[in-house]
mmCIF file of C-alpha atoms and ligand atoms in Angstrom:
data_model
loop_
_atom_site.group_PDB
_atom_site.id
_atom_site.type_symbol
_atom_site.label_atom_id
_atom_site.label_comp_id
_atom_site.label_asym_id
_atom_site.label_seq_id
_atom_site.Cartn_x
_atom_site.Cartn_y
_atom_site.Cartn_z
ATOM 1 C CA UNK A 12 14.447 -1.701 10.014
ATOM 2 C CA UNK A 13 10.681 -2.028 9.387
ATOM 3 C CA UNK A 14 9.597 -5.632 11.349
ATOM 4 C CA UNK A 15 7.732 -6.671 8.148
ATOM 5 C CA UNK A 16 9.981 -5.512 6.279
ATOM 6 C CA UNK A 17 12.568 -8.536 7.296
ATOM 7 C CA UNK A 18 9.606 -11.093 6.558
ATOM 8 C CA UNK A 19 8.922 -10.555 3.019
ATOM 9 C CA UNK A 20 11.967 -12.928 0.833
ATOM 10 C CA UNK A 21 13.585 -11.099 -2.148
ATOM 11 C CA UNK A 22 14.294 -13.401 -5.269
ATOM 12 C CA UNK A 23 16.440 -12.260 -7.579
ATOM 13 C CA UNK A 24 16.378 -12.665 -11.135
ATOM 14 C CA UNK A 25 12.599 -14.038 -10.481
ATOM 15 C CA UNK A 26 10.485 -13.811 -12.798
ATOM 16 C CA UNK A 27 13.404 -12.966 -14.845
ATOM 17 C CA UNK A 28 16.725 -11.684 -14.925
ATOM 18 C CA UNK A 29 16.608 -8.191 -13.687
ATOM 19 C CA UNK A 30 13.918 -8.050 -11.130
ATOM 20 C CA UNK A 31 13.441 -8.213 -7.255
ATOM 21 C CA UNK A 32 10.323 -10.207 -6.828
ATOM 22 C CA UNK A 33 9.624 -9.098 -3.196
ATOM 23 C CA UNK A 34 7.780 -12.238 -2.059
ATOM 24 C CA UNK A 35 5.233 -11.848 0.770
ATOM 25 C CA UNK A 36 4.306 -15.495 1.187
ATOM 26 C CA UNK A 37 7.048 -15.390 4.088
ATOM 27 C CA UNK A 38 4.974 -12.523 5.018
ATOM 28 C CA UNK A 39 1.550 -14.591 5.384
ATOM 29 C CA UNK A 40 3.309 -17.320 7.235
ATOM 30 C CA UNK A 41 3.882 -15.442 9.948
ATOM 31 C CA UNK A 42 1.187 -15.426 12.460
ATOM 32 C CA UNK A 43 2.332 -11.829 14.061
ATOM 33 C CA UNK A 44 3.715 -10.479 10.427
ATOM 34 C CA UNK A 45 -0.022 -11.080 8.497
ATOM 35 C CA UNK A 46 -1.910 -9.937 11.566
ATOM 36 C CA UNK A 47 0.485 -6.617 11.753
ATOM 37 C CA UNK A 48 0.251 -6.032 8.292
ATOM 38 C CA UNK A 49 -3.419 -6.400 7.748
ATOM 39 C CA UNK A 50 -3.925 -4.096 11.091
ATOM 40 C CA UNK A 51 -1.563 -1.318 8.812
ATOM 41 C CA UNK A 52 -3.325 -1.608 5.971
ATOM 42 C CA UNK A 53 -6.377 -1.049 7.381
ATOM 43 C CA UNK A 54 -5.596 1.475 9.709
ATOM 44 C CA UNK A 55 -6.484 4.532 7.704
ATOM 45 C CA UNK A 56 -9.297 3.482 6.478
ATOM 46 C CA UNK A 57 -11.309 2.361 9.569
ATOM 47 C CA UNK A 58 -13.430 5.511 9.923
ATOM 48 C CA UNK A 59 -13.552 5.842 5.669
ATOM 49 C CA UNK A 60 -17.231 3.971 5.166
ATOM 50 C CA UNK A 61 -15.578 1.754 3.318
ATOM 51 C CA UNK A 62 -18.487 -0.214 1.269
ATOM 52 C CA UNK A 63 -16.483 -3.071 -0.313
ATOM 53 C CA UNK A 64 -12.612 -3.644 -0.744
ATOM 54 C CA UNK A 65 -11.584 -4.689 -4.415
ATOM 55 C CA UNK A 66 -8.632 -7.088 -4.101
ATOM 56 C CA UNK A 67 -6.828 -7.477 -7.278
ATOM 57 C CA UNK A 68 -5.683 -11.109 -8.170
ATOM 58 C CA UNK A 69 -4.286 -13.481 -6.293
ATOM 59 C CA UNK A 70 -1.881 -11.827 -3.505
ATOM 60 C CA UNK A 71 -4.381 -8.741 -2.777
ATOM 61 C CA UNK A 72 -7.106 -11.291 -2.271
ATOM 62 C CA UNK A 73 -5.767 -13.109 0.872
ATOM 63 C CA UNK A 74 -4.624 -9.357 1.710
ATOM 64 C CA UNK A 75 -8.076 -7.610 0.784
ATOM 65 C CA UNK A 76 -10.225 -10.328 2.261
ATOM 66 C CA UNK A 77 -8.827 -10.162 5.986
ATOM 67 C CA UNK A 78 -8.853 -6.243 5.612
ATOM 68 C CA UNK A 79 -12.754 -6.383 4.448
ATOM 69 C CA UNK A 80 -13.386 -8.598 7.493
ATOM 70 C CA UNK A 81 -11.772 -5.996 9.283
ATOM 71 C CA UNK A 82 -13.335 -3.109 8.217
ATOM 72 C CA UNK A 83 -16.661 -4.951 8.380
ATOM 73 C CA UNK A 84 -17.068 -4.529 4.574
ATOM 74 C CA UNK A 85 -17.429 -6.356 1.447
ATOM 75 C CA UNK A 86 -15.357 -7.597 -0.438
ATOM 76 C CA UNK A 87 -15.067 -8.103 -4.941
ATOM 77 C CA UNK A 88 -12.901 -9.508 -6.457
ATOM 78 C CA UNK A 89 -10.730 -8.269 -9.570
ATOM 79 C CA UNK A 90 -9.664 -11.278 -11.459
ATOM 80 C CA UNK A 91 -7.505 -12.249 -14.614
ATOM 81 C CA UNK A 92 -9.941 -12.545 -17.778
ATOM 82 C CA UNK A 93 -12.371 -15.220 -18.849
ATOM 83 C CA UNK A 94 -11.697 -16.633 -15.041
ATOM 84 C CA UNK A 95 -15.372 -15.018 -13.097
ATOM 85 C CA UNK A 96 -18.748 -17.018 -13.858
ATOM 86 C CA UNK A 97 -21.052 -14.337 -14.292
ATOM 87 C CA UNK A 98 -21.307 -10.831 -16.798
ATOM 88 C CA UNK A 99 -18.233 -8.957 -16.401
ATOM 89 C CA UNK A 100 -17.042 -5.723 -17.384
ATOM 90 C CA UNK A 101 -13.059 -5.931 -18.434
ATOM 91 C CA UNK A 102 -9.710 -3.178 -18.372
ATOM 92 C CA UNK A 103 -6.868 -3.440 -20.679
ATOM 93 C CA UNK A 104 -3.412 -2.349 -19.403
ATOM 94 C CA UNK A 105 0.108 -2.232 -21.060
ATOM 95 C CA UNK A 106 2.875 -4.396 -19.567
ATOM 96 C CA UNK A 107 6.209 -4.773 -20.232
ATOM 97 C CA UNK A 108 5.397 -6.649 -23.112
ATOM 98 C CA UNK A 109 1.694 -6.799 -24.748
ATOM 99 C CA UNK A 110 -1.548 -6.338 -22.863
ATOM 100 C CA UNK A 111 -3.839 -7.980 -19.920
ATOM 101 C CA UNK A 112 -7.635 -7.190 -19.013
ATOM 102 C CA UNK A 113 -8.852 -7.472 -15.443
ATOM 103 C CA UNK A 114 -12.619 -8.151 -15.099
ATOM 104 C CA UNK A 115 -14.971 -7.405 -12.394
ATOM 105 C CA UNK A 116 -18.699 -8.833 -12.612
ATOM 106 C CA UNK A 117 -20.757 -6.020 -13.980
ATOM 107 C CA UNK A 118 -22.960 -6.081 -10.723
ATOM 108 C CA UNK A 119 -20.454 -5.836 -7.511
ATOM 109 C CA UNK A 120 -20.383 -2.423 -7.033
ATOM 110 C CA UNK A 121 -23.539 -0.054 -7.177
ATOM 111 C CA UNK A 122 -22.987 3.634 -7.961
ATOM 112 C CA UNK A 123 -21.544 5.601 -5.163
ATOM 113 C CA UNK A 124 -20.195 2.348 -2.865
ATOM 114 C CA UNK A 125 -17.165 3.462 -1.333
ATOM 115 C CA UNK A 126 -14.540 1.139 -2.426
ATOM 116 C CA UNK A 127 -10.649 0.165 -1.538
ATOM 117 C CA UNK A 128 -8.566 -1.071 -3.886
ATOM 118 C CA UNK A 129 -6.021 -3.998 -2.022
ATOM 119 C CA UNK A 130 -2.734 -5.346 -3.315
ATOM 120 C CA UNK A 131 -0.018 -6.556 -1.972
ATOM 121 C CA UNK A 132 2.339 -4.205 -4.041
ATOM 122 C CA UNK A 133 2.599 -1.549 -6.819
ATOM 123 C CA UNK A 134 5.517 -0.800 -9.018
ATOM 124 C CA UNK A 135 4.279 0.666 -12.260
ATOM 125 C CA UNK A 136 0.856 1.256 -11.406
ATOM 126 C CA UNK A 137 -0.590 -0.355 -14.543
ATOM 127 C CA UNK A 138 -2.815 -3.148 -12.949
ATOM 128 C CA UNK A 139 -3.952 -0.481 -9.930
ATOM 129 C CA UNK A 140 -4.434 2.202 -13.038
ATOM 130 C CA UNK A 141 -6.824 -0.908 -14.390
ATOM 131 C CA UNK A 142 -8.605 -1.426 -10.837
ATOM 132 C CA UNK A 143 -9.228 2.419 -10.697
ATOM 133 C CA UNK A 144 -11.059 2.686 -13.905
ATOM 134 C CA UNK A 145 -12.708 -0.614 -13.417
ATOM 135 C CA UNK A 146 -14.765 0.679 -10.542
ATOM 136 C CA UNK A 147 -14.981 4.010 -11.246
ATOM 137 C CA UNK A 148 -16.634 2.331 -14.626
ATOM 138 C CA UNK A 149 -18.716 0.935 -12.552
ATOM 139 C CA UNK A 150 -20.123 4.061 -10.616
ATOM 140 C CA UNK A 151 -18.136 3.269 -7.122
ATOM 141 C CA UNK A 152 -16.136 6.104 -5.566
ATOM 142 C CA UNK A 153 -12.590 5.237 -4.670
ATOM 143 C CA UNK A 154 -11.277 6.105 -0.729
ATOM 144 C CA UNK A 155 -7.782 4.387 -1.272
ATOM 145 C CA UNK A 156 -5.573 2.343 -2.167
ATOM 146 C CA UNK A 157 -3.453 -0.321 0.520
ATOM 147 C CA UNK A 158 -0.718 -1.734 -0.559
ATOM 148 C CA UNK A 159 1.748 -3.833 1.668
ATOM 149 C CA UNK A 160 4.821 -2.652 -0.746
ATOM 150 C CA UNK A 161 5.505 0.085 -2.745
ATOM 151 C CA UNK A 162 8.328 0.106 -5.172
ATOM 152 C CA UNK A 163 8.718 4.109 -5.894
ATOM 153 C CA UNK A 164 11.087 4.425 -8.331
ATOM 154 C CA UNK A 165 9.180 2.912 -10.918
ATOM 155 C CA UNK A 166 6.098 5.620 -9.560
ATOM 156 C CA UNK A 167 2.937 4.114 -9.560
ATOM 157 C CA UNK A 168 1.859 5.678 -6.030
ATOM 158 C CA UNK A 169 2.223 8.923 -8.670
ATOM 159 C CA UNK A 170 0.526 7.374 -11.663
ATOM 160 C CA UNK A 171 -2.531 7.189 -9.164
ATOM 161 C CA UNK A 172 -2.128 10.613 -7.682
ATOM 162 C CA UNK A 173 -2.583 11.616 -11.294
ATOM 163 C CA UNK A 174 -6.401 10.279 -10.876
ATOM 164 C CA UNK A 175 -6.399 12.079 -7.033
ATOM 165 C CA UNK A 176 -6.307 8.517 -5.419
ATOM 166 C CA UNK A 177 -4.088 8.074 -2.172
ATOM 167 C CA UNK A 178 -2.089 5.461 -2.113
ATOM 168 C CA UNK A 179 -0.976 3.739 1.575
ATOM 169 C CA UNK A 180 1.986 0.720 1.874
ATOM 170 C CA UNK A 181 3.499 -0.345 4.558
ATOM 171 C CA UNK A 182 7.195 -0.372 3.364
ATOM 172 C CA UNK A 183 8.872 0.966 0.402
ATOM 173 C CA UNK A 184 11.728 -1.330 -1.717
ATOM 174 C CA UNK A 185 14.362 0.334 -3.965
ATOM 175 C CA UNK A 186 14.807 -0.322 -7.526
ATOM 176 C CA UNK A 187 12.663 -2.662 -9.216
HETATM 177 P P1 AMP B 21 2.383 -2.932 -11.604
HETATM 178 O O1 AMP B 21 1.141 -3.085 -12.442
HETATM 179 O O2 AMP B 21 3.619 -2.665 -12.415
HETATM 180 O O3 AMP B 21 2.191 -1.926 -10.488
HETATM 181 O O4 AMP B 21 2.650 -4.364 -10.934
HETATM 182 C C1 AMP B 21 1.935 -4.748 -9.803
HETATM 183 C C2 AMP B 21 1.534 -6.180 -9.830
HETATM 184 O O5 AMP B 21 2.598 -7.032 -10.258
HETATM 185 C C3 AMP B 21 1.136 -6.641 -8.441
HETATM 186 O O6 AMP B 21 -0.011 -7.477 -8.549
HETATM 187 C C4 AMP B 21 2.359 -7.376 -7.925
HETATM 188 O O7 AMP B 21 1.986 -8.519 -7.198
HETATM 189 C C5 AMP B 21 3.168 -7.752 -9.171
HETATM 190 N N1 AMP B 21 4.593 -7.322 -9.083
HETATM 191 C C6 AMP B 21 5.192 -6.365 -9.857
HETATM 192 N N2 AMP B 21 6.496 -6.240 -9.556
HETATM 193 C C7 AMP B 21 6.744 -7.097 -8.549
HETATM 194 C C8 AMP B 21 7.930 -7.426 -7.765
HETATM 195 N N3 AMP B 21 9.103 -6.832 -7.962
HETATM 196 N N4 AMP B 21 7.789 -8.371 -6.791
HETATM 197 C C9 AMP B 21 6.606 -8.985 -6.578
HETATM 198 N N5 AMP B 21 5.480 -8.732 -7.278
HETATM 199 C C10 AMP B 21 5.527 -7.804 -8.246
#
């Protein structure tokens, strides 16, 4: 199997009864595991002109900042509402149940910045979906998206084909 693969912890039944929360925190503890995995996540993107990475909050900003380091980029941050100090601009998505807005400040990325979107997974693809429009809102032109998991049975690596955005993980998990 997939090296990294071992280190990431699977909870059942965590958040609630039904789902596989595929915890990377064992992941980030490991000195050779985080270095690997930011080195992956990078890796297709080194010769991209990558402007900035947006890391979506919290795991894709531990994730996104060692990748922007990295690639020698930037890096803004995508953050859970009313929680950045300065204007923002805000994107609803649907969950499960009800919606969320992630907010970017309204001056991080300037028309035409190349841009990566970072988190540690995707399952549905709502809160990428949100990142995508957020930025392209905002006049920045997506390269990517790095994830270190993808869940593909619940298809958000699909849901952002739909907009023609790649989508790169390390390891895939099935189910949900
Ligand atoms: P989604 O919007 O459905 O693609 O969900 C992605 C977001 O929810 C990411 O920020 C993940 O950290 C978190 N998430 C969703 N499902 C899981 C899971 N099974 N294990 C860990 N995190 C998850």
């Amino acid at each position: 199997m997939n090296h990294l693969k071992t280190l990431v912890r699977t909870i059942p039944d965590y958040p609630k009864k039904g789902i596989m929360f595929r915890d990377v925190t064992t992941l980030l503890g490991n000195a050779q595991g985080f270095k690997a995995a930011i080195e992956q996540m990078a890796a297709p993107f080194t010769r991209a002109n990558v402007d900035a990475v947006a890391g979506i909050e919290a795991r894709g900003f531990i994730l996104g900042g060692a990748i922007a380091d990295r690639l020698g980029c930037g890096f803004v941050p995508l953050r859970k509402k009313g929680k950045l100090p300065w204007k923002t601009i805000g994107q609803e998505y649907t969950l499960e149940y009800g919606v969320d807005i992630i907010e970017m400040h309204e001056d991080a990325i300037r028309r035409d910045e190349r841009i990566l979107i970072v988190d540690d997974l995707i399952a549905t693809g709502g809160t990428a979906e949100a990142a995508v429009k957020l930025v392209q809102r905002s006049g920045g032109e997506i390269v990517g998206a790095t994830f270190a998991i993808d869940l593909p049975d619940l298809g958000g690596a699909r849901r952002l084909a739909a907009h023609g955005i790649k989508c790169h993980a390390l390891m895939t998990f099935e189910g949900h």
